[in-house]
mmCIF file with all atom_site columns, C-alpha atoms in Angstrom:
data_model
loop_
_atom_site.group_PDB
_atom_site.id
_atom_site.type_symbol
_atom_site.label_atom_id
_atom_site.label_alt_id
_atom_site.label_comp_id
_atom_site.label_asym_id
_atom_site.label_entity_id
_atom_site.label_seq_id
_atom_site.pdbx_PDB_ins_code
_atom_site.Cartn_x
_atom_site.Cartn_y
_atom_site.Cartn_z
_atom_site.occupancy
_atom_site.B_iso_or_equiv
_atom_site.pdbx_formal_charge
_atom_site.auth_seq_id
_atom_site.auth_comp_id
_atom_site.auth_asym_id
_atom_site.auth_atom_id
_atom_site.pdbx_PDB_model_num
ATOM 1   C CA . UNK W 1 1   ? 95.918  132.714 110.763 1.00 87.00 ? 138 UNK W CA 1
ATOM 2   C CA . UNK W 1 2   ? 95.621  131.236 107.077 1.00 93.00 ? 139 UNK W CA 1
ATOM 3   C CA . UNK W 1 3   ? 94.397  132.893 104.231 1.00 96.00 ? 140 UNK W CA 1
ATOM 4   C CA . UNK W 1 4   ? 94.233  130.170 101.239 1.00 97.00 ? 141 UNK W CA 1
ATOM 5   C CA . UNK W 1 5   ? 94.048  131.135 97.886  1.00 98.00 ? 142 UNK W CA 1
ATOM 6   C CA . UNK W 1 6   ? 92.889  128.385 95.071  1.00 98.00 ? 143 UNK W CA 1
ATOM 7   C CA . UNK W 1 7   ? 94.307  128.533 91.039  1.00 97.00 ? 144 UNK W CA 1
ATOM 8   C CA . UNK W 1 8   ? 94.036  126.071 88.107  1.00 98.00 ? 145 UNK W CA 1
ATOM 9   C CA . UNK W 1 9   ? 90.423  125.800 87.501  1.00 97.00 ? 146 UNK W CA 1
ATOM 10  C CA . UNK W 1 10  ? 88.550  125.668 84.384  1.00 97.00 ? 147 UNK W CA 1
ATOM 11  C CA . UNK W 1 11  ? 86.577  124.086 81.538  1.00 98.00 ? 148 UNK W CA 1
ATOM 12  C CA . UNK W 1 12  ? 88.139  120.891 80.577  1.00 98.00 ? 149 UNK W CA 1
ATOM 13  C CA . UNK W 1 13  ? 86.440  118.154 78.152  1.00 98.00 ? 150 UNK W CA 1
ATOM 14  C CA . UNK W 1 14  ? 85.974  114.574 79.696  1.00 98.00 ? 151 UNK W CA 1
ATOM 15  C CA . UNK W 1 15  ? 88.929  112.270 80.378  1.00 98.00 ? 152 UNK W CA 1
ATOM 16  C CA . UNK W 1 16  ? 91.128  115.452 80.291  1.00 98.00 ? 153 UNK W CA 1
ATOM 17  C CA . UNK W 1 17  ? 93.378  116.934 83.212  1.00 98.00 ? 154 UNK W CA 1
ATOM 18  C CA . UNK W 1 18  ? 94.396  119.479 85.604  1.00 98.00 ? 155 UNK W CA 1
ATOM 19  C CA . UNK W 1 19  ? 95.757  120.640 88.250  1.00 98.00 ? 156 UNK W CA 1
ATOM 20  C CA . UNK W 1 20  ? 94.583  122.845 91.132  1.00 98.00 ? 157 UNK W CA 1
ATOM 21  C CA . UNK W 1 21  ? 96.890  124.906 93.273  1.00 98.00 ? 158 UNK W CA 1
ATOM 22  C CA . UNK W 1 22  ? 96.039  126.547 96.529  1.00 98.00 ? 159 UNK W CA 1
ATOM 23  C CA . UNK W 1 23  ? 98.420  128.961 98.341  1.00 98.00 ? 160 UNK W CA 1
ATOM 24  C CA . UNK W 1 24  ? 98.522  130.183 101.510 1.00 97.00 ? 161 UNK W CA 1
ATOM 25  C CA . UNK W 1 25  ? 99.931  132.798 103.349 1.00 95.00 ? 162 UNK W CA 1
ATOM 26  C CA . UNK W 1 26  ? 100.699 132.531 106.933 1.00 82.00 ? 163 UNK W CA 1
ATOM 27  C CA . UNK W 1 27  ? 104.073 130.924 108.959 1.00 77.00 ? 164 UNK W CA 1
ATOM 28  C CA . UNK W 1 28  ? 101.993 128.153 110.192 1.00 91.00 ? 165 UNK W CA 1
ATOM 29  C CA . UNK W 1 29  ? 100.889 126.437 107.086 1.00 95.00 ? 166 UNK W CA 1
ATOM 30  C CA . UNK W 1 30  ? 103.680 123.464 107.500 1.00 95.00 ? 167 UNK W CA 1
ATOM 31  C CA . UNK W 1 31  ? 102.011 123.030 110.818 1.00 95.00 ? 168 UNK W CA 1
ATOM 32  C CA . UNK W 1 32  ? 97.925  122.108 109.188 1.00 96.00 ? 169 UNK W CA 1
ATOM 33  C CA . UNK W 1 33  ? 96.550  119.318 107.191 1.00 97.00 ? 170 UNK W CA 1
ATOM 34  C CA . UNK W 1 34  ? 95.390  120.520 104.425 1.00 98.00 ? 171 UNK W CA 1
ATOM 35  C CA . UNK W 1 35  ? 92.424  119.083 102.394 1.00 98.00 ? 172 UNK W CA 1
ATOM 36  C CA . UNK W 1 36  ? 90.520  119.582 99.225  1.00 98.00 ? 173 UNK W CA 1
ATOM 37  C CA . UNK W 1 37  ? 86.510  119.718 99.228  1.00 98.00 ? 174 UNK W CA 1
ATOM 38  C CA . UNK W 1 38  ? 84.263  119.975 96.224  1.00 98.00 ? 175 UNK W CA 1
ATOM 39  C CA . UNK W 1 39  ? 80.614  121.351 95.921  1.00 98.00 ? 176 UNK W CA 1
ATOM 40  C CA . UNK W 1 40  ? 78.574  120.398 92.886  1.00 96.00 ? 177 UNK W CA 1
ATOM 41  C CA . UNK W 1 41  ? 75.029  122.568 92.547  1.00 92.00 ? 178 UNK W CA 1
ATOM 42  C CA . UNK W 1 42  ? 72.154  121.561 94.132  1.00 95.00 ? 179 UNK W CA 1
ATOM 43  C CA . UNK W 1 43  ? 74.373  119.395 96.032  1.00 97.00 ? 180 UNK W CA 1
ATOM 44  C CA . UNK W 1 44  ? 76.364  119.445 99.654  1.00 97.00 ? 181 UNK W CA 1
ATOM 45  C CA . UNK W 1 45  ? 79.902  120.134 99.987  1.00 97.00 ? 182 UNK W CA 1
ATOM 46  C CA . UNK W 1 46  ? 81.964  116.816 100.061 1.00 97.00 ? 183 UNK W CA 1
ATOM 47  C CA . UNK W 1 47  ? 85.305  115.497 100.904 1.00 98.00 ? 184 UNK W CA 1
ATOM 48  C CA . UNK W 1 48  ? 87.928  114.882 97.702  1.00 98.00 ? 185 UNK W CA 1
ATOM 49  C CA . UNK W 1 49  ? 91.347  114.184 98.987  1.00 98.00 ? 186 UNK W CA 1
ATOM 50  C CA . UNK W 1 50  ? 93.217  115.075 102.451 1.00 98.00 ? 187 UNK W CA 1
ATOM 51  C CA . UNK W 1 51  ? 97.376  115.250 102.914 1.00 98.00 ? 188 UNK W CA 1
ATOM 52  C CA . UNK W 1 52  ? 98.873  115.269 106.593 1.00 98.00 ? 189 UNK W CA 1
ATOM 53  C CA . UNK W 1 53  ? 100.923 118.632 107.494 1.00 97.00 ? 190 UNK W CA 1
ATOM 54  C CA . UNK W 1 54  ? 104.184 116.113 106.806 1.00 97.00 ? 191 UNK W CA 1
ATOM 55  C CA . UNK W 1 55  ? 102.748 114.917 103.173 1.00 97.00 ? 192 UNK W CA 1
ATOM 56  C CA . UNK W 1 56  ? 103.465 110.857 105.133 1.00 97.00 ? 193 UNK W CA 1
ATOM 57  C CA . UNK W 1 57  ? 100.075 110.273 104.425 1.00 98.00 ? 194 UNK W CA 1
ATOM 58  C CA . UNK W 1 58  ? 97.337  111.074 102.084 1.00 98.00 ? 195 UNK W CA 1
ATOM 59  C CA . UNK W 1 59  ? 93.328  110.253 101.959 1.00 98.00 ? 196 UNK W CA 1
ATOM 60  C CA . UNK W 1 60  ? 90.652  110.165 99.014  1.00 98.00 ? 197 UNK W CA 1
ATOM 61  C CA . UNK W 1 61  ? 87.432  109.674 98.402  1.00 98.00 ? 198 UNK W CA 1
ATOM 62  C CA . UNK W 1 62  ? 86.472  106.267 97.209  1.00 98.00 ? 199 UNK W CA 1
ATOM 63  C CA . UNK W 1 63  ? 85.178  108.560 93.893  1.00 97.00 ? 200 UNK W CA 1
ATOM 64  C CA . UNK W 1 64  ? 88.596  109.991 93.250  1.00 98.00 ? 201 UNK W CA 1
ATOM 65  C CA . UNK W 1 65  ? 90.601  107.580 94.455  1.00 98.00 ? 202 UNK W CA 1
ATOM 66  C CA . UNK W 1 66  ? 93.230  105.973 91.382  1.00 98.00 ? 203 UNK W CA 1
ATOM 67  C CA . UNK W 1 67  ? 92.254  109.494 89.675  1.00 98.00 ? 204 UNK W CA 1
ATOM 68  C CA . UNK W 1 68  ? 93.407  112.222 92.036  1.00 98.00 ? 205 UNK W CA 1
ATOM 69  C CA . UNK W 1 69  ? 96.210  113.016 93.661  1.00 98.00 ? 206 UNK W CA 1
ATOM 70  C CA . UNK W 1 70  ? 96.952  115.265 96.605  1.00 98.00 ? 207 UNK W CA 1
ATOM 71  C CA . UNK W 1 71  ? 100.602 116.988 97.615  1.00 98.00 ? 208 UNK W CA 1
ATOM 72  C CA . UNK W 1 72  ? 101.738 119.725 99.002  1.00 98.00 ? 209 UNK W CA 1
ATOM 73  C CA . UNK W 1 73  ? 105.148 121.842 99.048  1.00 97.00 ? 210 UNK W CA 1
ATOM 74  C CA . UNK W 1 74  ? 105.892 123.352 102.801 1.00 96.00 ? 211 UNK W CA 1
ATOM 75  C CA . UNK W 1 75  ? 108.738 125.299 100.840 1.00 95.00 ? 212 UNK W CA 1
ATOM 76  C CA . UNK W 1 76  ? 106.244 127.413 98.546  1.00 96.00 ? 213 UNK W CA 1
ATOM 77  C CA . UNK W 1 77  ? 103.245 127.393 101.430 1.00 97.00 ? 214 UNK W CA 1
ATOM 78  C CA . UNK W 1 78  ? 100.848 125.307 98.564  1.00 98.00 ? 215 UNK W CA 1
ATOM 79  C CA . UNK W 1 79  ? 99.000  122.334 98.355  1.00 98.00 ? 216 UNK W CA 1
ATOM 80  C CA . UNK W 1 80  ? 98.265  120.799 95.039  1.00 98.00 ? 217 UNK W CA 1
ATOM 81  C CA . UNK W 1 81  ? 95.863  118.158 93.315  1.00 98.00 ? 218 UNK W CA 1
ATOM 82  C CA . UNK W 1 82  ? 96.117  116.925 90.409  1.00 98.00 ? 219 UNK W CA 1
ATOM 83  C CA . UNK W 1 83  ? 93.117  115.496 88.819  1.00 98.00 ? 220 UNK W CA 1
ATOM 84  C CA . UNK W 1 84  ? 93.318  112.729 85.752  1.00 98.00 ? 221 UNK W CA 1
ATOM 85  C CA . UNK W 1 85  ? 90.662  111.206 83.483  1.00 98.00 ? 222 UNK W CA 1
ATOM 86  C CA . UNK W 1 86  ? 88.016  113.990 84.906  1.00 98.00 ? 223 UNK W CA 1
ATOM 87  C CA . UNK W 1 87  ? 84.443  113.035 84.204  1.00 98.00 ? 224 UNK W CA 1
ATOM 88  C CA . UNK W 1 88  ? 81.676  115.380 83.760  1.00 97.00 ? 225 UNK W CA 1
ATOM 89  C CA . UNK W 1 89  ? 80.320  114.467 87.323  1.00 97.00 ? 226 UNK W CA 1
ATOM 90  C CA . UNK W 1 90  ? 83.677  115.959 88.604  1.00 98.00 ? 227 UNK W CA 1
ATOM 91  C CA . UNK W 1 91  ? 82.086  118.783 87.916  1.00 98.00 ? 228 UNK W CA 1
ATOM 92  C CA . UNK W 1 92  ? 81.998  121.601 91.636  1.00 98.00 ? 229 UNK W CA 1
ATOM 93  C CA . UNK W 1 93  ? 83.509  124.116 92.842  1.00 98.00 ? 230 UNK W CA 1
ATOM 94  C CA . UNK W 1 94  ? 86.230  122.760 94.269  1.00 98.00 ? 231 UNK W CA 1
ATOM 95  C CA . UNK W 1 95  ? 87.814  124.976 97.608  1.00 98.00 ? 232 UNK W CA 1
ATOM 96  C CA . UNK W 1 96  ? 90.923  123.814 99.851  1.00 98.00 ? 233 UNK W CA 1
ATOM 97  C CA . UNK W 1 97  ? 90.832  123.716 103.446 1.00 98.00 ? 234 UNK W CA 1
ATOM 98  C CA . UNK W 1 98  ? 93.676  123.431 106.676 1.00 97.00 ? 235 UNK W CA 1
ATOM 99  C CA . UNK W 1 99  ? 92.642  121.424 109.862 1.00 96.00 ? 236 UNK W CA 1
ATOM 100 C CA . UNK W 1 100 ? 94.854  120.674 112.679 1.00 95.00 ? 237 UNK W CA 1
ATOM 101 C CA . UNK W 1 101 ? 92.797  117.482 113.136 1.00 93.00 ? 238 UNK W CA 1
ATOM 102 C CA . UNK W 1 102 ? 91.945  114.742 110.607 1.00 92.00 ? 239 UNK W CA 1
ATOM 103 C CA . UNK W 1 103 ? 89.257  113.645 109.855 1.00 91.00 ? 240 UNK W CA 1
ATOM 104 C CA . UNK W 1 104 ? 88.200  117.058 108.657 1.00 91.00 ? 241 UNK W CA 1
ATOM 105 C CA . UNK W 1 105 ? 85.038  117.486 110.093 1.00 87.00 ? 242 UNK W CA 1
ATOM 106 C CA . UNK W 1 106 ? 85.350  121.712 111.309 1.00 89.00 ? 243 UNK W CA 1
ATOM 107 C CA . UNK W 1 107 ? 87.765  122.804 109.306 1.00 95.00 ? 244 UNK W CA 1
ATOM 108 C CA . UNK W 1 108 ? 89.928  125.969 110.332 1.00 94.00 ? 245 UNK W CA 1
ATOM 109 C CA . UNK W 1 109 ? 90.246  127.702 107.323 1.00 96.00 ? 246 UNK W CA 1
ATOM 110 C CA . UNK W 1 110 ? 88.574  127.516 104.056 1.00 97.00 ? 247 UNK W CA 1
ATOM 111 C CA . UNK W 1 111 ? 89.578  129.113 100.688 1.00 97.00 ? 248 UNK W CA 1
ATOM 112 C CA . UNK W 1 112 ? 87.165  131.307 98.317  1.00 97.00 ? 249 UNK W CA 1
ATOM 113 C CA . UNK W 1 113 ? 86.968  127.777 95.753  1.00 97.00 ? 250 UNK W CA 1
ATOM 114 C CA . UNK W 1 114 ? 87.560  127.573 92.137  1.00 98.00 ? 251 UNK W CA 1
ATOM 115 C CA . UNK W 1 115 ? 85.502  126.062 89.947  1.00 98.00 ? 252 UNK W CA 1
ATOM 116 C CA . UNK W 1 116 ? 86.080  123.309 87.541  1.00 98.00 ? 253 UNK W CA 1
ATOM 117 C CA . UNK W 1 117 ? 83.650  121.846 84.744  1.00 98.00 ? 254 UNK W CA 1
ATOM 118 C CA . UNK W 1 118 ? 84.244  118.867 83.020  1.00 98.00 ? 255 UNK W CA 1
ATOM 119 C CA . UNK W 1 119 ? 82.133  118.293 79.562  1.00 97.00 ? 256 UNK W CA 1
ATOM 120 C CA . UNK W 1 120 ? 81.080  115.571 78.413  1.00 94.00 ? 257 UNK W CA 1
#
């Protein structure tokens, strides 16, 4: 059992930064891939970045990709991504999620989402 809890959201003007934190409680977390997932409004939820439970490899969206990055720390039970040059349509609420199987098409566990908003 996860419970994932997302941080670091906000209002941010185009081009700027930050960073989004998601921690998780629960023994197994070292044991899931862990994944980030953004929903816009009016839109469906879509994949941003994805990091394998041993951080050896990492996936993007072709969107985010060269802008995002995705990491995690086993130590402190979080998974991070940082997110450069933001653009307004970067705009979502943006939730992380674990999977024991990539792709991450039914996820395990989903967190509550933050939401970021990037103004033009």
């Amino acid at each position: 059992q996860l419970h994932l809890v997302e941080s670091g959201g906000g209002l941010v003007q185009a081009g700027g930064s930050l960073r989004l934190s998601c921690a998780a409680s629960g023994r197994t977390f070292s044991t899931y891939h862990m994944g980030w997932f953004r929903q816009a409004p009016g839109k469906e939820r879509e994949f941003v970045a994805a990091i394998t439970w041993n951080s050896r490899s990492t996936y993007y969206a072709d969107s985010v990709k060269g802008r995002f990055t995705i990491s995690r720390d086993n130590a402190k039970n979080t998974v991070y991504l940082q997110m450069n040059s933001l653009k307004p349509e970067d705009t979502a609420v943006y939730s992380c999620a674990a999977d024991k199987i990539l792709p991450m098409t039914s996820v395990d566990y989903w967190g509550q989402g933050t939401q970021v908003t990037v103004s033009s």
